[in-house]
Coordinates of C-alpha atoms and ligand atoms in Angstrom, one line a residue:
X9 CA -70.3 -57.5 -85.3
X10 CA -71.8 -59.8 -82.9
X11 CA -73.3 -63.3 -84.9
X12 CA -77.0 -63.4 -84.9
X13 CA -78.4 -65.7 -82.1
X14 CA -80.4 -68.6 -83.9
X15 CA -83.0 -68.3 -81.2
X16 CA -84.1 -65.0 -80.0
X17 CA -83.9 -63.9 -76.7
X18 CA -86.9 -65.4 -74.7
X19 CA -88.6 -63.8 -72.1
X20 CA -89.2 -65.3 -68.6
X21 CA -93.0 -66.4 -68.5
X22 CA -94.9 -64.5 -65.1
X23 CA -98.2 -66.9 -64.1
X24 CA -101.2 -65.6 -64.8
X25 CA -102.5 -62.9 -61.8
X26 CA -105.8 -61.9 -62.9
X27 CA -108.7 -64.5 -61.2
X28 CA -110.4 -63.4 -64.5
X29 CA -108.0 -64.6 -67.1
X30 CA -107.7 -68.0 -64.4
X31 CA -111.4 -68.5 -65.5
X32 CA -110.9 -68.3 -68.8
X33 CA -108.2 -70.7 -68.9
X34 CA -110.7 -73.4 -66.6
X35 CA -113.7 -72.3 -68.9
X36 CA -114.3 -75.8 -70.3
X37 CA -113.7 -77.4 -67.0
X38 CA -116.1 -75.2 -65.8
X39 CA -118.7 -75.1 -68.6
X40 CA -118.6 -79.1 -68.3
X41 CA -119.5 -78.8 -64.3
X42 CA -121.9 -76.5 -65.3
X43 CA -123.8 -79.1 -67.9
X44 CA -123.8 -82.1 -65.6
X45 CA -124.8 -80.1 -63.0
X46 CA -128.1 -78.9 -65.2
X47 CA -128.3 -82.6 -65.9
X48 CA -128.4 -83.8 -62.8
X49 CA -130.9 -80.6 -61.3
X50 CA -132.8 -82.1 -64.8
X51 CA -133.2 -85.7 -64.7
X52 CA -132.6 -86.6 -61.1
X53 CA -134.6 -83.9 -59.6
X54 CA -132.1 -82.4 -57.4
X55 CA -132.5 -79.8 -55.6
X56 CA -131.0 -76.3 -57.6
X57 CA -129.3 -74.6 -55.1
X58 CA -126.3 -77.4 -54.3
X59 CA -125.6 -77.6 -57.6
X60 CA -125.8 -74.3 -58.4
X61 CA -123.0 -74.0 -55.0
X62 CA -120.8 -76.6 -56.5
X63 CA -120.4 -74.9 -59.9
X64 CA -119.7 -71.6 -58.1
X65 CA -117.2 -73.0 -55.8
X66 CA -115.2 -74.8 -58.2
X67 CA -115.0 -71.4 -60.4
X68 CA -114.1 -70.0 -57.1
X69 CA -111.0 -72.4 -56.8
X70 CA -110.4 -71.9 -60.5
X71 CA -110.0 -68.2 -60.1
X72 CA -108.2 -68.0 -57.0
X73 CA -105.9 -70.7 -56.4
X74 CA -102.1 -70.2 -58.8
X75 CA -101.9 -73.2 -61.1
X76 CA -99.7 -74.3 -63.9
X77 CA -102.1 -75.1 -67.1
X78 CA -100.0 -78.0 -68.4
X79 CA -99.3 -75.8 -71.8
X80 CA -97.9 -73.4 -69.6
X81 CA -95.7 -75.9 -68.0
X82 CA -94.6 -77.1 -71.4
X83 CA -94.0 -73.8 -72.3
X84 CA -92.1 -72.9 -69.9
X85 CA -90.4 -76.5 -69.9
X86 CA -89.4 -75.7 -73.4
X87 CA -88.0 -71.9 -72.1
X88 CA -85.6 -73.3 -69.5
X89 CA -84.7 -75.8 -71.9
X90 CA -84.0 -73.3 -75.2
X91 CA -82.3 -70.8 -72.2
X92 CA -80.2 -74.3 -70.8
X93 CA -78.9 -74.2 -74.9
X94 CA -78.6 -71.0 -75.8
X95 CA -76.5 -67.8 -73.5
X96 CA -78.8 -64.9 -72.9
X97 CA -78.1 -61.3 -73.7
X98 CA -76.6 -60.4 -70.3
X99 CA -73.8 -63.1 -71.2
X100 CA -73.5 -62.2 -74.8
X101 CA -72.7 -58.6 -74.0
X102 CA -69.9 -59.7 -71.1
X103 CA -68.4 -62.0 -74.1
X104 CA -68.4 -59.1 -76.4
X105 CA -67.0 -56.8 -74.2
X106 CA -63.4 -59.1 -73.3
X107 CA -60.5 -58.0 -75.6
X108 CA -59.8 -61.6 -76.6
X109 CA -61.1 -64.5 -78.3
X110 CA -63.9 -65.8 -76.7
X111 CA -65.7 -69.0 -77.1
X112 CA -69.2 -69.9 -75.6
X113 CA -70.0 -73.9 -75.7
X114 CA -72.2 -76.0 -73.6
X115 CA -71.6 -79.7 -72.0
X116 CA -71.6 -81.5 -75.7
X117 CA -68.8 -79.4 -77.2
X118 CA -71.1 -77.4 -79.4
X119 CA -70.7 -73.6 -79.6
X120 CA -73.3 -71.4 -78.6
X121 CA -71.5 -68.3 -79.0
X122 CA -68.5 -66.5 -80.0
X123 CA -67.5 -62.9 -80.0
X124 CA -66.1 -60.6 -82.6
X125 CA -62.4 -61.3 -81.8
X126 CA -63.0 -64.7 -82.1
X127 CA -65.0 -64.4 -85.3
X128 CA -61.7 -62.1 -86.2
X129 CA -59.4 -64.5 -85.8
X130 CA -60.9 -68.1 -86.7
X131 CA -62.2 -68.2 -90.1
X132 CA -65.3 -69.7 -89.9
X133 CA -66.5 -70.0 -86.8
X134 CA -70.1 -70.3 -85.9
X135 CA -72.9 -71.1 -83.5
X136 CA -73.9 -74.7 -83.7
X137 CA -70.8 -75.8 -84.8
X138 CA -68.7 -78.2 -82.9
X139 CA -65.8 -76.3 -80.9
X140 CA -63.3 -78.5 -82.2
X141 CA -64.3 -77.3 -85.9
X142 CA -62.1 -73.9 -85.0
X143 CA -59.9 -74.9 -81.8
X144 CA -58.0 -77.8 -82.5
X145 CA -55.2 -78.3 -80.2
X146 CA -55.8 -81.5 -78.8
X147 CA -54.3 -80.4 -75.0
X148 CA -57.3 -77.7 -74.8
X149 CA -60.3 -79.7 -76.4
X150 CA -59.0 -82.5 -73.3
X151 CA -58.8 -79.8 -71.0
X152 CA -62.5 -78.9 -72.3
X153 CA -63.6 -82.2 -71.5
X154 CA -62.2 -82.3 -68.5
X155 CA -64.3 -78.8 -67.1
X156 CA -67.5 -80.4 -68.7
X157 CA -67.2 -83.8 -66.4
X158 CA -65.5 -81.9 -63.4
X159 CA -66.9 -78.6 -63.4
X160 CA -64.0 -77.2 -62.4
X161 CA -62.5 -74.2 -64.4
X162 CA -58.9 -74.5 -66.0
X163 CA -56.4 -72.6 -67.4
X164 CA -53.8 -74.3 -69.9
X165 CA -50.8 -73.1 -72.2
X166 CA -50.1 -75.0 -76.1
X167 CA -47.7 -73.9 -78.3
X168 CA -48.8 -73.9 -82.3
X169 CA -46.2 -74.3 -84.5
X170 CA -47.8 -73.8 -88.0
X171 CA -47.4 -71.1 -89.7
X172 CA -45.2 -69.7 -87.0
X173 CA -44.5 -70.3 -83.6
X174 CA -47.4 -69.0 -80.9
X175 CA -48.1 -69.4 -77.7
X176 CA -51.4 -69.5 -76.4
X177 CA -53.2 -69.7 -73.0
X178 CA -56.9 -70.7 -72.5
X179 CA -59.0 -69.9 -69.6
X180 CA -61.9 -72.9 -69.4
X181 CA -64.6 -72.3 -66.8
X182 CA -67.9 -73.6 -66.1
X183 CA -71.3 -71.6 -66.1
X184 CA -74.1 -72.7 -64.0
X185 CA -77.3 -70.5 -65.0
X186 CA -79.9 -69.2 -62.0
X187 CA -82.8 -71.8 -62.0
X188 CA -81.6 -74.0 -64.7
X189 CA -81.1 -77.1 -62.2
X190 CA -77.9 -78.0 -62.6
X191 CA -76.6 -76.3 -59.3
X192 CA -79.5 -79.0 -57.8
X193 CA -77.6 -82.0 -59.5
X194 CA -74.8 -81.1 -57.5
X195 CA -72.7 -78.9 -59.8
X196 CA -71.6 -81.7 -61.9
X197 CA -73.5 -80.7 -65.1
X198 CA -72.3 -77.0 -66.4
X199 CA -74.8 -75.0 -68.2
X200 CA -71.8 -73.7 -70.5
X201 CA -68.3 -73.9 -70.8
X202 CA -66.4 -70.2 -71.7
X203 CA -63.2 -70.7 -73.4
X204 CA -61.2 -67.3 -73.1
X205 CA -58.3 -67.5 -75.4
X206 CA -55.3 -65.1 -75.1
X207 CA -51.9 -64.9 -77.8
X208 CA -48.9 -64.8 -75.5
X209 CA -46.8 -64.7 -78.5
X210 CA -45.4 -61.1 -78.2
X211 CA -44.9 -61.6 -74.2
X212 CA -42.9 -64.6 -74.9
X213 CA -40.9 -62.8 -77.1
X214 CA -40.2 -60.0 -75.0
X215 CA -39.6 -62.4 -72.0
X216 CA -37.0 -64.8 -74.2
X217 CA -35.2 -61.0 -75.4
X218 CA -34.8 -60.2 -71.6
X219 CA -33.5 -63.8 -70.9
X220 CA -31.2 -63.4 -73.7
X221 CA -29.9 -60.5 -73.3
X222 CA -28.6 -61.3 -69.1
X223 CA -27.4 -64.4 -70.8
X224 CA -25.1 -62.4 -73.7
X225 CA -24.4 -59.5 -71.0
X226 CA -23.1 -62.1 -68.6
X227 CA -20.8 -64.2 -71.1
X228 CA -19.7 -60.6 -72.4
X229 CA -18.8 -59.2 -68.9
X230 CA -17.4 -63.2 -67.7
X231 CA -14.3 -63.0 -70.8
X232 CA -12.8 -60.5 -69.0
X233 CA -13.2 -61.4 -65.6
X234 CA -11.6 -64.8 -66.0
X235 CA -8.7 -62.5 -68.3
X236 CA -8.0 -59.9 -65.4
X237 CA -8.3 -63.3 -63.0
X238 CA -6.1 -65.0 -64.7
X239 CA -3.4 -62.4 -64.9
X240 CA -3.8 -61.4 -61.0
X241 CA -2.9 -65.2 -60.6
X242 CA 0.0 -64.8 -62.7
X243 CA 0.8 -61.7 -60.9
X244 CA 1.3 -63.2 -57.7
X245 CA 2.7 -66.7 -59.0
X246 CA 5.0 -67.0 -61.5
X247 CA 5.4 -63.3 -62.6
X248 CA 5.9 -62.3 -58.9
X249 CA 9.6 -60.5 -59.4
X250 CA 9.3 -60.4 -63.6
X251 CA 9.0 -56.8 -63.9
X252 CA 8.8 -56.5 -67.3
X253 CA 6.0 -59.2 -67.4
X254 CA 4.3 -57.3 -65.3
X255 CA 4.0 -53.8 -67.1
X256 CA 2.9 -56.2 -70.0
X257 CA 0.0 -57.7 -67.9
X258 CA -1.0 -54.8 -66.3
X259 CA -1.8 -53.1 -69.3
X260 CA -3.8 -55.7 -70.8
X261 CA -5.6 -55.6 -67.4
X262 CA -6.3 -52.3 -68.0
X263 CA -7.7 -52.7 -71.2
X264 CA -10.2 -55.8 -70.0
X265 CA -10.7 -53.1 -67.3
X266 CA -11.7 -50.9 -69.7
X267 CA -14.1 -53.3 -72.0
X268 CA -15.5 -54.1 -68.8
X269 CA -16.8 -50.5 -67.7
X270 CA -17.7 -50.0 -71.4
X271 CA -19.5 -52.7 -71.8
X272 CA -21.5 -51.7 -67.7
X273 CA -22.0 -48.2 -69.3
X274 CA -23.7 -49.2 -72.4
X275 CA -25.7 -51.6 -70.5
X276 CA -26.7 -48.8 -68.1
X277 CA -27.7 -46.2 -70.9
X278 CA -30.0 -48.8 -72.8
X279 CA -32.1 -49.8 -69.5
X280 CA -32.1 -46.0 -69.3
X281 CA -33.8 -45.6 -72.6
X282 CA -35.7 -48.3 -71.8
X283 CA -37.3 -47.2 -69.0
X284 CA -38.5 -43.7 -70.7
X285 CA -39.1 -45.4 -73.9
X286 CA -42.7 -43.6 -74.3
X287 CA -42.2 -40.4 -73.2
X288 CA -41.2 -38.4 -76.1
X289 CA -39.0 -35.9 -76.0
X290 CA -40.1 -32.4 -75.2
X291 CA -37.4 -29.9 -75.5
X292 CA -36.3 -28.2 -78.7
X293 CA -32.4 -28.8 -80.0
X294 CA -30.4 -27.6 -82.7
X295 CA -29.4 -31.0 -84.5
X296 CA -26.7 -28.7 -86.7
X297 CA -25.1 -28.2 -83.1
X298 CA -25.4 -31.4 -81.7
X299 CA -23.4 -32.9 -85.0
X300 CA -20.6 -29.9 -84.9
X301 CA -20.3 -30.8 -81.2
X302 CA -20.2 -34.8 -81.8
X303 CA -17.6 -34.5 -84.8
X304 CA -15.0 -32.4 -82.6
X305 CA -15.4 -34.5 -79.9
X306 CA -14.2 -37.7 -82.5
X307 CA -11.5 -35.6 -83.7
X308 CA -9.3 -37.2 -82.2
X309 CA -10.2 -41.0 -83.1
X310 CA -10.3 -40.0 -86.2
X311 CA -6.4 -38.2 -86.4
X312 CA -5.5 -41.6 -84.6
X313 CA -7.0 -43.7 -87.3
X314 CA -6.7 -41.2 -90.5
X315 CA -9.5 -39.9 -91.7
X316 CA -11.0 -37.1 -92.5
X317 CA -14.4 -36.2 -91.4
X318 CA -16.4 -34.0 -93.6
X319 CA -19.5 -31.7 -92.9
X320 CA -22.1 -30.5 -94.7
X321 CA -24.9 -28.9 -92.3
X322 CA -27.4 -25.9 -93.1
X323 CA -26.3 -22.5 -92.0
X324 CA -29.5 -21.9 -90.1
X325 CA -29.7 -24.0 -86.9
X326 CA -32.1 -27.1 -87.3
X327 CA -34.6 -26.9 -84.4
X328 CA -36.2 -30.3 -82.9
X329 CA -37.7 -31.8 -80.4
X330 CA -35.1 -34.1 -79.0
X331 CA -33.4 -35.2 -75.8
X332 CA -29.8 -33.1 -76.4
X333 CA -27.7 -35.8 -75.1
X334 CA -29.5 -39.0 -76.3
X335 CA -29.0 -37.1 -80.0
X336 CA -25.9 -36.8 -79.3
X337 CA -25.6 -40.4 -78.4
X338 CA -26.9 -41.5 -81.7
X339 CA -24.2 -39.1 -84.0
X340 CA -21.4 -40.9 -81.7
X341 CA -22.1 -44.3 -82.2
X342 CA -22.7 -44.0 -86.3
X343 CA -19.6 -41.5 -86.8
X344 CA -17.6 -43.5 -84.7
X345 CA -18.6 -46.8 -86.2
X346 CA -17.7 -45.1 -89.4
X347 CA -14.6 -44.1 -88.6
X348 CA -14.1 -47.4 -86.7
X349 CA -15.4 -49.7 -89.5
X350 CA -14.7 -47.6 -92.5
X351 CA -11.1 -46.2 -91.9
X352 CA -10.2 -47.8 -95.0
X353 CA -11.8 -45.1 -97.0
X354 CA -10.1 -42.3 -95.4
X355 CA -13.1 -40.3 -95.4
X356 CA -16.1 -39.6 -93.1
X357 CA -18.8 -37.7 -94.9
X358 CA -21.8 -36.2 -92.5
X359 CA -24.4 -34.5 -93.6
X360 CA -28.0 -33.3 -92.4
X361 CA -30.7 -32.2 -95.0
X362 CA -34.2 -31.5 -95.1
X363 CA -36.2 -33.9 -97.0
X364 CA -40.2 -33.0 -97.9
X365 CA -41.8 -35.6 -100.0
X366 CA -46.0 -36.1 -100.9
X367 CA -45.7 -39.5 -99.1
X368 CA -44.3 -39.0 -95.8
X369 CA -44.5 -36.2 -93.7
X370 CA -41.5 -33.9 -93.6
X371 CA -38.3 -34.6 -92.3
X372 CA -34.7 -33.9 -91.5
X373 CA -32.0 -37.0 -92.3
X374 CA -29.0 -37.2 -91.0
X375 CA -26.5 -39.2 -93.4
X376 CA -23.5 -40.6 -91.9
X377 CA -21.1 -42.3 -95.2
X378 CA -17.8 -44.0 -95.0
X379 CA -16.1 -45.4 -97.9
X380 CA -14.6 -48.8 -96.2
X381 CA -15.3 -52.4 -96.5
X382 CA -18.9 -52.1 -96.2
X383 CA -21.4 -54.5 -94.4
X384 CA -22.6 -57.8 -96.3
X385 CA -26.0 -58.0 -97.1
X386 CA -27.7 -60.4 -95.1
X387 CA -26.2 -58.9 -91.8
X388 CA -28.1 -55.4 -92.5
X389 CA -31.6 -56.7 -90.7
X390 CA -29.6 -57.7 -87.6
X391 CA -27.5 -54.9 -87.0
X392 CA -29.5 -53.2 -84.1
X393 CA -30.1 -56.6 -82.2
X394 CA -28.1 -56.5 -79.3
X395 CA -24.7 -58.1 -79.0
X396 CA -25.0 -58.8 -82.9
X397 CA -21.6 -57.5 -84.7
X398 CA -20.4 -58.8 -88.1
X399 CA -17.3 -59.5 -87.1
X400 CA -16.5 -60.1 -83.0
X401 CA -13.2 -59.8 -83.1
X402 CA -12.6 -56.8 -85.4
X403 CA -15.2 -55.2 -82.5
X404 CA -13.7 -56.2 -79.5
X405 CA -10.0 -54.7 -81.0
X406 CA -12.0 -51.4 -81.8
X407 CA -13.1 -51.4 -78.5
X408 CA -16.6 -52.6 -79.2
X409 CA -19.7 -53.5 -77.5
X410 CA -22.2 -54.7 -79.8
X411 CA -25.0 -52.9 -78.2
X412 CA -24.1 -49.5 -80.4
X413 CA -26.5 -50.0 -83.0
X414 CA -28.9 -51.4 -79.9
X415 CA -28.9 -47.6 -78.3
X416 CA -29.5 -45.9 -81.4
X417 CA -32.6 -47.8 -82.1
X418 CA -33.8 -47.2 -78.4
X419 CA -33.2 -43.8 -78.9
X420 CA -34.6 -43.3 -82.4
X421 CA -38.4 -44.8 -81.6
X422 CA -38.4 -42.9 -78.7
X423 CA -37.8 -40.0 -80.7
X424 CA -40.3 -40.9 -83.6
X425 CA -37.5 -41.4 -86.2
X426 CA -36.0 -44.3 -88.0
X427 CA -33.1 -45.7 -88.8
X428 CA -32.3 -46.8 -92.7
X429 CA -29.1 -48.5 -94.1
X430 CA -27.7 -49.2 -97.3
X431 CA -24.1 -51.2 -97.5
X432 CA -22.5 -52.8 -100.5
X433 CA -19.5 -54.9 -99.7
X434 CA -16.4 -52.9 -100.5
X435 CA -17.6 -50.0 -101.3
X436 CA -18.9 -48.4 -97.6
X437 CA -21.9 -48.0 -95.6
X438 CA -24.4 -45.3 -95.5
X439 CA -26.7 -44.9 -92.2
X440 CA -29.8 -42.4 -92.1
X441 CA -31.3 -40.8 -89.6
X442 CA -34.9 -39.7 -90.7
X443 CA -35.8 -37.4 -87.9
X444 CA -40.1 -35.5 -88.0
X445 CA -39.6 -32.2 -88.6
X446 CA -41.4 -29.9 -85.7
X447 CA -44.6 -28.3 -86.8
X448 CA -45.2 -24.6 -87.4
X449 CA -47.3 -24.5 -84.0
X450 CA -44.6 -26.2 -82.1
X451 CA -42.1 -23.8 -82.8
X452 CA -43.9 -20.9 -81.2
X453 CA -42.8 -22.4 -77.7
X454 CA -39.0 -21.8 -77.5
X455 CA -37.0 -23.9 -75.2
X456 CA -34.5 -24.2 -77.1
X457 CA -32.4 -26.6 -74.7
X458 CA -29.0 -26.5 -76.5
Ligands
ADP12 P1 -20.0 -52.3 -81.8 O1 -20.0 -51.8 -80.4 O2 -19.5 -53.7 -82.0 O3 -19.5 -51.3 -82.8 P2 -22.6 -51.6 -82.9 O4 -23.9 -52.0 -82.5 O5 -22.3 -50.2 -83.0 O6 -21.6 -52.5 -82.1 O7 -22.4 -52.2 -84.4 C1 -22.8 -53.6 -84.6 C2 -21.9 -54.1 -85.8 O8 -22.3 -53.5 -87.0 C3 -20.4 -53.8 -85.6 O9 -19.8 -54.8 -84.8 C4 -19.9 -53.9 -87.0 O10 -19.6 -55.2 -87.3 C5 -21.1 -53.4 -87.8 N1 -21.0 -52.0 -88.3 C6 -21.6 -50.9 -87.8 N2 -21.3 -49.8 -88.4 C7 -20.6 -50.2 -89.5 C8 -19.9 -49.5 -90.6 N3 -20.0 -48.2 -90.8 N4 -19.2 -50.3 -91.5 C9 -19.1 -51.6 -91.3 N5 -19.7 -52.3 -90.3 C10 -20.4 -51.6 -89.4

């Protein structure tokens, strides 16, 4: 809703074209001409037809030549003036039509006109108001100043820090209306001053995340780079003929080796997800599959570390639309973390069940449980940052990368689905899946990738 305008929209005055109405306008001029030209035919005996030819020719001149009646001029003194204060439609509709808060003031500081965002956002606001009633940050009612005495447009960045941190950028620039005069006093007088106000808040955010992350990725990929440098020194210093040494070394190289591709590969697959993060997925899978498949595969991790992993899956196969592989992803990371995290409780349960409920629309969960040490409470809202882990170094010995958890979101909110998880210290962790179920319609097209 736009705010009413307290003046309404006023026309631009034409002069008058008709010679008649001209008359009309000069009648007492004329009339008055008229009389003392009478008198003078009257008293001083003049002769008729002069006077008579003066009366004529001054209607003449009255009907023909343009003129301003000095209520017009005041009229339309008053026009340029009320136009000079208040935007016209053409610039209210522009205003309403940018996505973000807008602001229209003229040279005092006094608003003229905001749009809807701008109404959205500032409680308040209103035409005739001063500016600063609604923007206060001292930086842009300056910069504001400055625009109105320079007339040259600005654009400036404040940070508020109350009730959180936001960053904001302003876009000041000067309007000179057609015909108002101002352009004739040199420019130096704006008409208007627009204020365009944009949050940079989530940009910011996205921009300190990216920052961030090369940060973490580069101190994670740098510990063992100076390990394997260190030991290649060793190598060829003191360790030169100490073969036993060496074998020592080189498999610990091998390992920071190891971390070191892990950590490249996990890096690799989350700009991957990254990059199709709004496409959503098109082919059908069988998630009952893709959880048979991903528990084999573990098999052996969990022989190595003792525990049992147990299944509990629907006999029919469980069709959804899903990439295969990212899927399969997503099952690896949680059932190893499980067994990784959790091999204190011996057992691995996994399970996938349908779930239809009034509230949300139908879906299958995946569960995965282990009965270990569980994760501490405040931890669980940071567990799919990337590079957070609850415990670096109990990671980095289970071969860790912190960015796990980081993938499976990826994945999961390209898929539609959401991750849930419920820990109580001591007595394990359960992570769920909650995957849409594929509509009636949508199974008619098999392609069934699995
Ligand atoms: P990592 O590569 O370190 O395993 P993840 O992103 O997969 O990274 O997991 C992040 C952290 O969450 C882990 O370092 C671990 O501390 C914790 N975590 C994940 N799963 C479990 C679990 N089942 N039990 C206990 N802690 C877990």
């Amino acid at each position: 809703m736009s705010p009413p305008s307290p003046v309404e929209e006023i026309p631009e005055v034409q002069p008058s074209a008709s010679p008649l109405t001209r008359i009309g306008e000069a009648r007492w001029v004329l009339l008055t001409a008229l009389g003392v030209a009478i008198a003078a035919v009257v008293a001083y005996d003049l002769p008729v037809w002069p006077a008579v030819g003066g009366v004529l020719l001054m209607a003449a001149v009255a009907a023909f030549v343009p003129r301003r009646s000095a209520s017009r001029r005041v009229k339309l003194n008053t026009q340029r003036e009320m136009r000079r204060m208040w935007p016209g439609t053409g610039m209210k509709v522009t205003v309403d039509a940018l996505p973000t808060p807008c602001f229209v003031a003229d040279g005092r500081g006094i608003t003229r006109y905001v749009n809807s965002q701008a109404m959205a956002t500032y409680d308040g606001v209103k035409p005739g108001d001063p500016l600063s009633f609604s923007l206060r940050a001292p930086s842009l009612l300056e910069a504001f100043d400055r625009v109105c005495t320079t007339g040259e447009a600005e654009r400036i960045t404040w940070i508020e820090k109350v009730p959180t941190e936001t960053w904001y950028e302003a876009h000041i620039a000067p309007i000179y209306m057609p015909g108002s005069g101002s352009q004739e006093r040199g420019r130096d007088l704006p008409d208007f001053i627009l204020v365009v106000i944009q949050d940079l808040t989530e940009n910011k955010r996205l921009e300190r995340m990216r920052t961030d992350f090369v940060a973490n990725a580069s101190h994670e990929l740098r510990t063992p780079l100076a390990s394997l440098t260190g030991f290649i020194e060793t190598l060829q210093g003191p360790a030169k003929n100490d073969l036993e040494a060496q074998d020592r070394f080189l498999s610990i190289m091998l390992d920071q080796a190891g971390r070191m591709r892990r950590l490249i590969d996990d890096i690799l697959s989350l700009s991957r997800i990254e990059l199709k993060a709004h496409v959503r997925p098109a082919t059908i899978v069988d998630m009952g599959e893709i959880i048979r498949h991903t528990a084999d595969a573990l098999s052996p991790l969990a022989s190595d570390l003792g525990v049992e992993i147990r299944i509990n899956l629907p006999d029919a196969p469980v069709r959804l639309k899903g990439d295969r592989d990212e899927l399969i992803q997503v099952a690896e990371n949680l059932i190893e973390n499980a067994l990784k995290y959790g091999s204190s409780g011996k057992v691995v349960d996994v399970g996938l069940m349908e779930q239809v409920s009034d509230q949300d629309a139908p879906c299958w969960v995946l569960s995965v449980r282990d009965y270990g040490e569980g994760i501490p409470r405040e931890h669980l809202p940071r567990l799919t940052e990337r590079f957070y882990r609850v415990d670096v170094e109990t990671s980095r010995t289970m071969k860790g990368t912190g960015l796990g958890l980081a993938i499976v979101k990826h994945i999961l909110t390209r898929h539609r689905a959401r991750l849930e998880v419920e820990s109580e210290p001591g007595e394990g962790a359960l992570f769920r899946v909650k995957l849409p179920a594929m509509e009636e319609s949508e199974g008619v097209v098999d392609k069934l990738s699995a």
